[in-house]
């Protein structure tokens, strides 16, 4: 079960308005009424927090980040931008920076994502008690269909069942919290549903490979992640996954486009644009 737990990646984004910031006189000028993002999660949203930790779970080497600005291996487990980076761009905000003990840094938001970690059960309530009200809660990807768990280019039934079960219970919990906590406004972002849609017709989304990771490109070497200097596919924009578990920037773009202004099929009960404006 430990392997499946490691693949159960979702994440949480909290919107903050100027009145909630430490120093609201110097907030970033956004375009959607949101002045900062606070992010919690694992390697799906890690912006480089693990670079300074005593752990082997790091992405601070190429080819990770080869499409990121300056071709920089910033510590993101991706070829380029993370989904939260793209959400920030839609909102006209800077990318939430990695964790800093300096409280003044929180005026630009903060990203607490850390590979191999997760979100505590108490995190949401603690944030609510601190005044947070607008939450984007991202369900887990279909863990039965990531390259690391596919068998013969087919999804595994156990992983698909676990994904469905987890995401259903997550939505039930959010609805219960919505009705019991005044002002609590969460939206559920459907990652697994979008992933399934792309897998059914990759060409419709400009992709050609939804079964293997782009890096490492050799199936002979049994590495789940990109090791330093690893060979990778020629065009990662055609791949859904960068390595065996983490999405490419191309797939992150598809996800965020639908979460930001899509229908309730992809994000409910409203999309991110509507949440930001509420």
XYZ file of C-alpha atoms in Angstrom, residues 213 215-231 244:
19
model
C 7.027 8.905 -19.420
C 12.147 10.742 -19.215
C 14.097 8.554 -19.043
C 13.455 7.599 -22.644
C 14.985 4.124 -22.323
C 12.543 1.485 -21.089
C 15.499 -0.761 -20.323
C 16.580 1.335 -17.340
C 14.080 0.839 -14.474
C 14.060 4.400 -13.122
C 10.819 6.028 -11.979
C 12.347 9.512 -12.073
C 14.800 11.325 -14.336
C 18.331 10.808 -13.118
C 20.921 13.537 -13.808
C 21.691 13.755 -17.505
C 19.087 11.152 -18.474
C 18.005 10.944 -22.092
C 6.612 7.752 -14.663
